[in-house]
Coordinates of C-alpha atoms and ligand atoms in Angstrom, one line a residue:
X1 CA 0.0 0.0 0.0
X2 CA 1.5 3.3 -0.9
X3 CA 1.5 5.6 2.4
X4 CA 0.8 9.2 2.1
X5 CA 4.1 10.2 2.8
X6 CA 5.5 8.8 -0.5
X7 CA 3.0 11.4 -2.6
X8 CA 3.8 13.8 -0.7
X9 CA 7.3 13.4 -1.8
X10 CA 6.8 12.7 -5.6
X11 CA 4.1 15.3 -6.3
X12 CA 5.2 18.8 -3.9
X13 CA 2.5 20.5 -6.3
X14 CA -1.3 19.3 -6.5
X15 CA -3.0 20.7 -8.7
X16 CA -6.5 20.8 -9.5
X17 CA -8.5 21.1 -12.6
X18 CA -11.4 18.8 -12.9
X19 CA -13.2 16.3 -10.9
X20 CA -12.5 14.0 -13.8
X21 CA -9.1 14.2 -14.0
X22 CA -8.2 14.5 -9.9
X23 CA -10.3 10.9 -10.1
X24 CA -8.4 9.7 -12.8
X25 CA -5.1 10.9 -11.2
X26 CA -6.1 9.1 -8.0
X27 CA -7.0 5.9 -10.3
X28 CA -3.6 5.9 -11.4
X29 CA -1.9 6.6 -8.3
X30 CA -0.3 10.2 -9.4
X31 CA -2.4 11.6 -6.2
X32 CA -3.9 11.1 -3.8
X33 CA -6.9 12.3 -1.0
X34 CA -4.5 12.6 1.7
X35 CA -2.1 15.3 -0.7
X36 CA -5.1 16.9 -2.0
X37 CA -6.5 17.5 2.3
X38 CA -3.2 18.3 3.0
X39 CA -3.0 20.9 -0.5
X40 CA -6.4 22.5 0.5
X41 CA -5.5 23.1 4.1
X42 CA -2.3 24.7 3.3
X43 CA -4.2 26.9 0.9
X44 CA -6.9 27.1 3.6
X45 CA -4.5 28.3 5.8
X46 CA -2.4 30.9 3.6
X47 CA -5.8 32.3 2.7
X48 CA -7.0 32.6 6.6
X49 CA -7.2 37.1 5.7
X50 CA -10.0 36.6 3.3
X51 CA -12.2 35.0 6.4
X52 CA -13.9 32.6 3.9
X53 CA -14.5 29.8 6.4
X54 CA -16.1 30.1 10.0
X55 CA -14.6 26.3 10.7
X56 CA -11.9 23.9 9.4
X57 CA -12.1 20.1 9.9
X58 CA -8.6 19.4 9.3
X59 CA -8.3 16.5 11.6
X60 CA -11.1 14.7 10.2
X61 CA -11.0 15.5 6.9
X62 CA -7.2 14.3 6.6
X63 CA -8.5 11.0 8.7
X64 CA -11.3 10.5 6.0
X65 CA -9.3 10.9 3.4
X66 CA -6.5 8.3 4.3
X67 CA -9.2 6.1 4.8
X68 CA -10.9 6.7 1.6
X69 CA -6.6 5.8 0.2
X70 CA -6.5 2.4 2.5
X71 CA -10.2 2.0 0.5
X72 CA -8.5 2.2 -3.3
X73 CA -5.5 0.5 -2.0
X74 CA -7.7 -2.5 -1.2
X75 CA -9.5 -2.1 -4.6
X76 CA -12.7 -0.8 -3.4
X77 CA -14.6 1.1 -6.8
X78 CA -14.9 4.8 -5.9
X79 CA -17.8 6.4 -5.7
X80 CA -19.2 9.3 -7.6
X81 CA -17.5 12.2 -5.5
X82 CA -14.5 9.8 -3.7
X83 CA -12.3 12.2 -2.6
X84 CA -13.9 15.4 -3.5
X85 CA -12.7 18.4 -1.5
X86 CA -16.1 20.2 -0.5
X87 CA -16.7 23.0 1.7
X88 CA -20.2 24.4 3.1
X89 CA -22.2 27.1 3.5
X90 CA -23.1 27.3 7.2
X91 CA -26.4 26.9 7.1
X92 CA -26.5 23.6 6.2
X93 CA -26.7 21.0 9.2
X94 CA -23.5 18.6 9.2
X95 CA -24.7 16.2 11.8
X96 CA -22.6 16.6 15.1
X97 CA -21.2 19.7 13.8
X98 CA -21.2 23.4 14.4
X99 CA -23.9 25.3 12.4
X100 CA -23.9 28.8 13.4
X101 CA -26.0 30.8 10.0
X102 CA -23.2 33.3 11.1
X103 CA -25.7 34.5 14.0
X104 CA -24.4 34.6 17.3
X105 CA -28.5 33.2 18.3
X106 CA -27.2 29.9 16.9
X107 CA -23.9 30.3 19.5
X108 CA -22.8 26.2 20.4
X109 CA -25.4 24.3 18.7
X110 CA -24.5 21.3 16.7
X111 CA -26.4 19.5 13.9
X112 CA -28.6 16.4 15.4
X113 CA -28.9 15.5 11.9
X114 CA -27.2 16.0 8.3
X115 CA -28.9 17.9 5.5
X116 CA -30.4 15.5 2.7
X117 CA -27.5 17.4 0.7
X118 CA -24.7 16.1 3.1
X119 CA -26.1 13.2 3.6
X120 CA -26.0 12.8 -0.3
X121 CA -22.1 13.9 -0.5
X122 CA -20.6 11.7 2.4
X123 CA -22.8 8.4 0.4
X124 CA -20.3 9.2 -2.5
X125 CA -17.9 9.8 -0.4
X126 CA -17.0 13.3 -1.1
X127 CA -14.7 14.9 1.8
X128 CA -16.0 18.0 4.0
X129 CA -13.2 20.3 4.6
X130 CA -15.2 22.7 6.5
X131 CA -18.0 25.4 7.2
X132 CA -18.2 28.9 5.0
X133 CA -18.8 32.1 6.2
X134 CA -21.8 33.7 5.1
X135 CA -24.1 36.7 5.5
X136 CA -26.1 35.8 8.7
X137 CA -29.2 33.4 7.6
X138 CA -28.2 34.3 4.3
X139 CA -29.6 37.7 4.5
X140 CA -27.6 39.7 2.5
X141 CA -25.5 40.9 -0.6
X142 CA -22.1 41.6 0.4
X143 CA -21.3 38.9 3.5
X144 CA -21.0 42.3 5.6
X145 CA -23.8 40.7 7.6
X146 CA -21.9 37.9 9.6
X147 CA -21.1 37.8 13.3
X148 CA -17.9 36.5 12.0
X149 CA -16.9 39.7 10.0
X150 CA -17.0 40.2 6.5
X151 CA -15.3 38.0 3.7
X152 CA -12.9 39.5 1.4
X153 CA -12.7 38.7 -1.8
X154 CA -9.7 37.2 -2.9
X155 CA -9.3 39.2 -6.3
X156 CA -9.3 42.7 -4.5
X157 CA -9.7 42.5 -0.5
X158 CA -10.9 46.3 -0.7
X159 CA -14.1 44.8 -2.4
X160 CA -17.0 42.8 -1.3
X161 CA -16.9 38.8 -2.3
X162 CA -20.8 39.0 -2.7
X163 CA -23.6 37.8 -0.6
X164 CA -25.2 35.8 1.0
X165 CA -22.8 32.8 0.3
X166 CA -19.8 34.9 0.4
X167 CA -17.2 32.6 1.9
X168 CA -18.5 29.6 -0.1
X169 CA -17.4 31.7 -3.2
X170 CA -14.0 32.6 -2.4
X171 CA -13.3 29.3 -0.6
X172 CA -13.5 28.0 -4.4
X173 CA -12.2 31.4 -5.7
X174 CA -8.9 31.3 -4.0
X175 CA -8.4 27.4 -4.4
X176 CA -9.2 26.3 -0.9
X177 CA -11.5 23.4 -1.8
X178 CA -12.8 21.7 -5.0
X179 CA -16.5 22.7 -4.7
X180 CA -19.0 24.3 -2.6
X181 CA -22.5 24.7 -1.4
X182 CA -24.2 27.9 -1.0
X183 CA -28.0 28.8 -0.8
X184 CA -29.9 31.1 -2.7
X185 CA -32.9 32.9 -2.0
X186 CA -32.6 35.5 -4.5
X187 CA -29.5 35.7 -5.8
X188 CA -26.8 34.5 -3.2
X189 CA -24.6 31.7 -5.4
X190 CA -25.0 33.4 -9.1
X191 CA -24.3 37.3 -7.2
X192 CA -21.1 36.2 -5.3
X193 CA -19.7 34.0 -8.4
X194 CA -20.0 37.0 -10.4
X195 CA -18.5 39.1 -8.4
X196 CA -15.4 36.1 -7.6
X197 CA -15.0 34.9 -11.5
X198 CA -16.4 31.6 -10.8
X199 CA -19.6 29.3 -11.6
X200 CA -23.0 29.5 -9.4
X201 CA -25.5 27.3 -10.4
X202 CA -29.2 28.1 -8.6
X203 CA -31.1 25.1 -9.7
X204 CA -34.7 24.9 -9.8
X205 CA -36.6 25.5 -6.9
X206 CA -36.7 21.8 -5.4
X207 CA -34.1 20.0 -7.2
X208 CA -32.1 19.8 -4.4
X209 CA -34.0 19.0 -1.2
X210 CA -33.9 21.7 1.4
X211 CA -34.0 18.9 4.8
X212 CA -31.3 20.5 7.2
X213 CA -30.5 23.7 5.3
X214 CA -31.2 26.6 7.5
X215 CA -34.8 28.3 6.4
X216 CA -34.8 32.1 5.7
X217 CA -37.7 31.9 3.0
X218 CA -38.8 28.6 2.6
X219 CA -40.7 29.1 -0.9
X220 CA -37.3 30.8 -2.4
X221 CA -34.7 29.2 -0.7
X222 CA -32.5 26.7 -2.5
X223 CA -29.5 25.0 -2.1
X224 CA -26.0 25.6 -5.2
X225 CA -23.2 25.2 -6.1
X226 CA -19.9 26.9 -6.6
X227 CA -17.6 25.2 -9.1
X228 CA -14.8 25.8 -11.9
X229 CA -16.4 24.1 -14.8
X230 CA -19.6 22.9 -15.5
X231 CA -18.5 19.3 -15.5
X232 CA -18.2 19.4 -12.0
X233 CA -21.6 21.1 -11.2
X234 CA -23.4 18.9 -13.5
X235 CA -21.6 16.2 -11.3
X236 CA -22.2 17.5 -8.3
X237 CA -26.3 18.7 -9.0
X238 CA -26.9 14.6 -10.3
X239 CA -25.3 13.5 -6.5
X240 CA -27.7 16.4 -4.8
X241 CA -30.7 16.6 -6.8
X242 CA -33.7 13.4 -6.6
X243 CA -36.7 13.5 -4.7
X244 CA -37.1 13.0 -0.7
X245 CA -38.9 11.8 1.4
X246 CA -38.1 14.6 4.0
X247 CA -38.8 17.3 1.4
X248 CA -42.3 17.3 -0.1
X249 CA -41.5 20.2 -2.1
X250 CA -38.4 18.6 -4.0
X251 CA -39.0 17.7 -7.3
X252 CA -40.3 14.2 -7.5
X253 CA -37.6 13.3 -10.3
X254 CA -36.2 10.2 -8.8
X255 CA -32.6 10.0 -10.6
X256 CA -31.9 12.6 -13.1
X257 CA -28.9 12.5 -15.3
X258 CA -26.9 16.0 -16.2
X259 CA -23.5 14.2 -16.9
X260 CA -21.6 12.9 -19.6
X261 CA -23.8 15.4 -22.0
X262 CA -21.6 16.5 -25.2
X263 CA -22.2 20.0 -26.4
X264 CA -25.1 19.8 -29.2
X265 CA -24.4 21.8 -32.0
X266 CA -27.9 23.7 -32.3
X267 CA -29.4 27.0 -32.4
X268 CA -30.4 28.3 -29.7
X269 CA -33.3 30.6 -29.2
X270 CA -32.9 33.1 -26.5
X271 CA -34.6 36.3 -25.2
X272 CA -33.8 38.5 -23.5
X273 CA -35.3 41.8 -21.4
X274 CA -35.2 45.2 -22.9
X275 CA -36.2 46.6 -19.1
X276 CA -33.0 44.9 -18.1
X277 CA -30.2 45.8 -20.4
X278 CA -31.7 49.8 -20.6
X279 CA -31.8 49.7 -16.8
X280 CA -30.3 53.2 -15.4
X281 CA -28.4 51.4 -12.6
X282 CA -26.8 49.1 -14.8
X283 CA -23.4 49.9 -15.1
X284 CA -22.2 50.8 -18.9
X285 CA -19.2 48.4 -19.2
X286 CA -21.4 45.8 -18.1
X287 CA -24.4 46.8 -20.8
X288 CA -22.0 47.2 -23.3
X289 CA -20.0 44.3 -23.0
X290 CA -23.4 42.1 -22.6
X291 CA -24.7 43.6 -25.9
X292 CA -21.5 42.7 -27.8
X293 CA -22.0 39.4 -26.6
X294 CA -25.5 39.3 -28.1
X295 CA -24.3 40.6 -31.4
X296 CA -22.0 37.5 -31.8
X297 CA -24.7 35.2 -31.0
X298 CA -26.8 37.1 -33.7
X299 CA -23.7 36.1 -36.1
X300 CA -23.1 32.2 -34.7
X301 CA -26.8 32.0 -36.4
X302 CA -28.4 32.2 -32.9
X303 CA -31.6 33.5 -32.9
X304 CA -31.6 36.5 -29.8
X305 CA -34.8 38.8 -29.5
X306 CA -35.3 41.6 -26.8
X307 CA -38.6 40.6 -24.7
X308 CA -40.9 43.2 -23.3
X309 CA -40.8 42.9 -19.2
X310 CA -42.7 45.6 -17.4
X311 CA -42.9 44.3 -14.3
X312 CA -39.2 44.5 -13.7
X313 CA -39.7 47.6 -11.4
X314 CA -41.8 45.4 -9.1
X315 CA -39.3 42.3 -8.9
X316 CA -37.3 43.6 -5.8
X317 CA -40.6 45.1 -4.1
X318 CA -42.5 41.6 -4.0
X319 CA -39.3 39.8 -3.3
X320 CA -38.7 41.4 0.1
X321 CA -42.7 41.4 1.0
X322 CA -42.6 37.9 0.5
X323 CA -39.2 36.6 1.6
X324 CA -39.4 38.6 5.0
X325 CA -42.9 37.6 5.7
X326 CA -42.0 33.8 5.4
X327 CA -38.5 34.7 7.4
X328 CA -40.0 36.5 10.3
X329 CA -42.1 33.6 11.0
X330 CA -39.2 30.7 10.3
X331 CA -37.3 32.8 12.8
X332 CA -39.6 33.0 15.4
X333 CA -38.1 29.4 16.4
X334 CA -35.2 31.2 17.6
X335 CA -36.3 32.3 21.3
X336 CA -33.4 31.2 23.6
X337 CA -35.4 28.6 25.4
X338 CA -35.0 25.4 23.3
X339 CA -31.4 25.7 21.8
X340 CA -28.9 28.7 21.2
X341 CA -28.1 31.9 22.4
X342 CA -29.7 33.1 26.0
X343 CA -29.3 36.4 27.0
X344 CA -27.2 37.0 30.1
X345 CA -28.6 40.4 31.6
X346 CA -31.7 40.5 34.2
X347 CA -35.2 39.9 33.4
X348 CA -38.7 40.9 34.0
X349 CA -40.6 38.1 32.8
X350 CA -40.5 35.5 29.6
X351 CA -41.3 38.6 26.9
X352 CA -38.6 40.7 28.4
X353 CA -36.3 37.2 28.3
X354 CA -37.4 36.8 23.9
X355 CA -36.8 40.3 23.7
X356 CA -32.9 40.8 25.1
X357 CA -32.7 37.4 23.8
X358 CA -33.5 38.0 20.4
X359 CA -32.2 42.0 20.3
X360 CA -28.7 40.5 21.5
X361 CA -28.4 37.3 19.2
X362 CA -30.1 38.9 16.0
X363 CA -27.8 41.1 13.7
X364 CA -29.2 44.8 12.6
X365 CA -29.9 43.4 9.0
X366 CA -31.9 40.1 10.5
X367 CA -34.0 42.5 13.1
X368 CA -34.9 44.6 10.4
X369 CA -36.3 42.1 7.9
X370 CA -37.9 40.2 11.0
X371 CA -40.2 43.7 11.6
X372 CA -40.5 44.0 8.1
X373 CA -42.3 40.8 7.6
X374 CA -44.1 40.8 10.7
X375 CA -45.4 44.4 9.4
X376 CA -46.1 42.8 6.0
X377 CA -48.2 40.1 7.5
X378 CA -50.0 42.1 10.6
X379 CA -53.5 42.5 9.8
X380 CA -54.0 46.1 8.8
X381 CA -51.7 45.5 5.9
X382 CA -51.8 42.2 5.1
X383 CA -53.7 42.7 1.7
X384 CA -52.5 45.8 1.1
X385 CA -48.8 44.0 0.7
X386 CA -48.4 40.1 1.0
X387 CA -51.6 39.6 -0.5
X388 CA -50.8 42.0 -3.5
X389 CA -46.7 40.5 -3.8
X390 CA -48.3 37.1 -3.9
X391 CA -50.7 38.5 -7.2
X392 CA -47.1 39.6 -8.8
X393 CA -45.5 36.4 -8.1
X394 CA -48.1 34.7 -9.8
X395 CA -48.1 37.3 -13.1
X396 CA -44.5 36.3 -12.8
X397 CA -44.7 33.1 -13.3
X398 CA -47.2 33.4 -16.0
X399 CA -45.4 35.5 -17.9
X400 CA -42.1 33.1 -17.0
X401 CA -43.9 30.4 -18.9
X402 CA -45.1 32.6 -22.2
X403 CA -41.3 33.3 -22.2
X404 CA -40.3 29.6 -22.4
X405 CA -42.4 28.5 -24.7
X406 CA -41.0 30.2 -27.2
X407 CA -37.9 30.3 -26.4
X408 CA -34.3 28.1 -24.5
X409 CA -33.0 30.3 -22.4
X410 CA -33.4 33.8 -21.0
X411 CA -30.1 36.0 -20.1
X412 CA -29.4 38.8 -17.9
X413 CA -26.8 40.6 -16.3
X414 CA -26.2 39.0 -13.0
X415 CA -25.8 42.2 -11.0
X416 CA -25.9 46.0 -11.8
X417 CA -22.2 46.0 -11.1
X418 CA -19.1 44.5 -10.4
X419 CA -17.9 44.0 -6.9
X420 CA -18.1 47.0 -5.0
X421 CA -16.0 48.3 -2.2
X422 CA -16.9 46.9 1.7
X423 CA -18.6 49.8 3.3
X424 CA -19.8 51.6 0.4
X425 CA -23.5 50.2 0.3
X426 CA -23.6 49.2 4.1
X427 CA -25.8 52.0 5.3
X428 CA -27.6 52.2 2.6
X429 CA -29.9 49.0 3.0
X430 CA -33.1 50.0 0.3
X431 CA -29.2 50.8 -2.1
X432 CA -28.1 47.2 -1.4
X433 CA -31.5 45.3 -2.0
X434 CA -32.0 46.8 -5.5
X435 CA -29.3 45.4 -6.2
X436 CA -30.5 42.4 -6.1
X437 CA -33.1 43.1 -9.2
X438 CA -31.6 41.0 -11.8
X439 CA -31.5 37.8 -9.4
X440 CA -34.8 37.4 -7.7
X441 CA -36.9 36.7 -10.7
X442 CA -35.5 33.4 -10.8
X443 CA -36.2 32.5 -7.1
X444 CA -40.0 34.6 -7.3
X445 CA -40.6 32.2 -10.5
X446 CA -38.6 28.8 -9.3
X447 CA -36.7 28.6 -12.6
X448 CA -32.8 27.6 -12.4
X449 CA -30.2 30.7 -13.2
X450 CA -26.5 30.2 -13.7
X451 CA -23.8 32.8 -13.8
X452 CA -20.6 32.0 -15.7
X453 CA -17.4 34.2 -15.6
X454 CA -17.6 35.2 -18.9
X455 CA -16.5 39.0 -18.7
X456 CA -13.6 40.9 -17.6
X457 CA -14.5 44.7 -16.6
X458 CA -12.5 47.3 -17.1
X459 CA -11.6 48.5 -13.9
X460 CA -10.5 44.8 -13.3
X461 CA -12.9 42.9 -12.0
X462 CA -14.8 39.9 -13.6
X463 CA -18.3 39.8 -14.2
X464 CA -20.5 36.9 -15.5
X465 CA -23.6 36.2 -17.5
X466 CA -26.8 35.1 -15.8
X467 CA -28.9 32.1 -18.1
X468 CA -32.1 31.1 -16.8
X469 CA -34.1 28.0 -18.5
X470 CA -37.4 27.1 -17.4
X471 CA -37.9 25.2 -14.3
X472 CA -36.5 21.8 -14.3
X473 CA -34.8 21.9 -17.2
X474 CA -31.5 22.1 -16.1
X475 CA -30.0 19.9 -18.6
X476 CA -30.0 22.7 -21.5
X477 CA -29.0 25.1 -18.7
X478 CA -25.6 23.4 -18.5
X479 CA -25.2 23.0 -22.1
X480 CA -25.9 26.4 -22.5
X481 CA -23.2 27.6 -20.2
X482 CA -20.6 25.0 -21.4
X483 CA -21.6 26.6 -24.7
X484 CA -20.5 30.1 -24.1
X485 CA -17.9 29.4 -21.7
X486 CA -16.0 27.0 -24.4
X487 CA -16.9 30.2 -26.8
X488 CA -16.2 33.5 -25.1
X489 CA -15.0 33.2 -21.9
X490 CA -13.1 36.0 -20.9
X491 CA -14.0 38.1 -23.6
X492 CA -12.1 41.3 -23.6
X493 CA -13.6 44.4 -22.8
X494 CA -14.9 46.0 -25.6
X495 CA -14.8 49.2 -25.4
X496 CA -12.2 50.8 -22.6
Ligands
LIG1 N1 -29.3 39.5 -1.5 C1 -30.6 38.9 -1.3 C2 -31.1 39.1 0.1 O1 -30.4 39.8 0.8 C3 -30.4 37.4 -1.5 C4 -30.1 36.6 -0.3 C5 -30.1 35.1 -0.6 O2 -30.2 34.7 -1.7 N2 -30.0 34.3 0.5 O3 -32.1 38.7 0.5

């Protein structure tokens, strides 16, 4: 049996690429788990400034994966994910392990039970490296929300990595893992890959059942994945994805296949919305390098049309009616008797104990959307708002599905801008959520979105392309993306 110790002396570089090829390197013994741990901790640990991960299981991760080496040694068939170096977002229950939603209400409790998700990874024996930092219960666009501290992001530490999934994103952007989890409620895995350069694939609302992942909205919400090629997400949504007993709102498709799909050579017919790309808060570099995009579709024979889409104005409105109405009753659970935080300062009586309770363990950000929603649902204003967002989502969703019958695939910028620097949108909260207007149709209408890295700005930054496809159908998704990503990745900036 080949110990550890003798990679460690043949290879002093690991490098990684591809699922494909680190499982065909371990095949043929030119790595193995043990120097790939051992590679991601290292990195892990060079990388500890960016504040990307609230918790590192070095220890057992290093344990797991010499046992997963004894397991090839012995000639055991790997699994779909053997020795896959995932990290995740923490708000996704790791049985026996810290999951914090980086609230300090959440202070010392541990998972009684793994996420359908996890539970999915560890069965093909992927390896957890450790827990992400992330805005706290993924409220948030910038990770500038966590009782941890903010995330930098790894390309420029002055700038915001994104939010909600923040650390999830840079763990993959600066190479500390192979893959990551991230929820998104409206917008936090596509917002925070754009702004890192990297994939985040949102899949349809249910594909991947939501058992043991932290609720902020529970009819948004929605677990994805970061990744460097879409080979690896496709791998990693076929382990997640299948229906659940635990779940009754997954999607009931028992084994769905997105692998081992070659690139069909067709034409693809996608819109996309006028309201969007003439948007005032769009940046221009953004608009203009998105339009040149469209005009070398048009000449690759694609058919592209510009859609009407008037209720754009009303996307980030209904979004926050609806998504702080559902979080300010899945965070009433949190009242300091059953599990978490307690405050420590005198009481009057069991109110005044919720109320220092929650004022102390809640952030700013969550107290605010927790009056928000309770305002939203109260009874003088009930119709008047959640009543009224629930009639948009629903004109939404119609007009999602006049949209995809005519055509693939619908694209849009992921966010008005690239990156922007920590602080500058902070006290501005109204600033920060319309922000999040190109992101939240998908979650309002349940469809997948993707954004690839397919754009370099010109002050430096990267920026990607959001493509949508209607719901379930994230099979053309990923072709799409593989598409333009083997076509025009990293397109230049047109105009400087
Ligand atoms: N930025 C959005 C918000 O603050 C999205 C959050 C998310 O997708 N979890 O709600």
């Amino acid at each position: 049996m080949l110990q550890p110790v003798f990679y460690a002396a043949t290879h002093i570089m690991f490098s990684f690429s591809t699922i494909a090829k680190y499982q065909s390197d371990l095949q043929n013994n030119h790595t193995s788990c043990t120097e790939a741990v051992n590679h991601y901790l290292a990195r892990i640990d060079a990388n500890r400034h960016l504040n990307a991960f609230t918790e590192v299981y070095a220890e057992e991760a290093l344990q797991r994966a010499q046992e997963l080496d004894r397991l090839r040694s012995l000639g055991h068939t790997p699994k779909k994910l053997h020795g896959v170096v995932i990290a995740l977002k923490d708000v996704i229950c790791y049985k026996d392990h810290r999951v914090t939603a980086a609230s300090k209400i959440l202070e010392g409790f541990k998972s009684l039970y793994n996420a359908t998700a996890v539970q999915r990874l560890l069965d093909e024996e992927a390896i957890i490296i450790g827990t992400c930092n992330c805005d706290e219960f993924a409220m948030g666009s910038s990770n500038e929300n966590s009782a941890y501290g903010n995330v930098l992001n790894a390309l420029d530490t002055t700038r915001v990595p994104g939010g909600s999934s923040g650390g999830s994103a840079v763990a993959v952007q600066a190479g500390c893992c192979m893959a990551s989890l991230g929820s998104d409620t409206g917008g936090s895995v596509r917002q925070p890959a754009d702004f890192c350069g990297i994939i985040g694939l949102k899949p349809s609302y249910g594909r991947i059942s939501r058992y043991g992942l932290i609720a902020y909205a529970s009819s948004f919400d929605q677990i994805g994945i970061f990744g460097n090629n879409t080979n690896d997400i496709a791998l990693l949504l076929e382990v997640l994805s299948g229906a659940d007993e635990y779940d009754s709102t997954a999607l009931n498709d028992e084994n769905p296949v997105f692998t081992n799909k070659a690139i069909p050579i067709r034409r693809y017919r996608i819109a996309y919305f006028k309201e969007a790309l003439q948007h005032p808060s769009l940046d221009n570099g953004i608009r203009e390098q998105v339009f040149a995009l469209i005009d070398l579709l048009k000449n690759k024979g694609h058919l592209i049309e510009e859609v009407d889409f008037n209720l754009l104005e009303y996307v980030v409105p209904t979004y926050y009616v609806l998504t702080t109405a559902e979080a300010s009753s899945n965070l009433s659970r949190y009242d300091g008797i059953r599990y978490g935080y307690q405050t420590k300062n005198d009481i009057q009586d069991l109110n005044d104990f919720y109320k220092k309770t929650r004022s102390e363990g809640f952030g700013k950000e969550v107290q605010r959307r927790i009056m928000l929603g309770t305002f939203v649902l109260s009874s003088g204003y009930y119709d008047a708002y959640f009543s009224k967002a629930q009639q948009v989502r629903r004109l939404l969703v119609e007009k999602t599905n006049t949209i995809f019958s005519d055509y693939d695939a619908l694209i849009m910028p992921t966010s008005p801008s690239t990156a922007f620097r920590i602080g500058e949108k902070n006290e501005d909260p109204i600033a920060m959520y319309l922000a999040d207007i190109f992101t939240v149709f998908a979650n309002l209408t349940g469809i997948p979105g993707i954004s690839i890295p397919l754009f370099k700005h010109s002050n430096g930054m990267p920026f990607g392309l959001q493509v949508m496809t209607k719901k379930a159908d994230e099979l053309t998704l990923l072709e799409l993306s593989r598409y333009l990503l083997n076509e025009y990745q990293m397109a230049e900036p047109e105009t400087v």
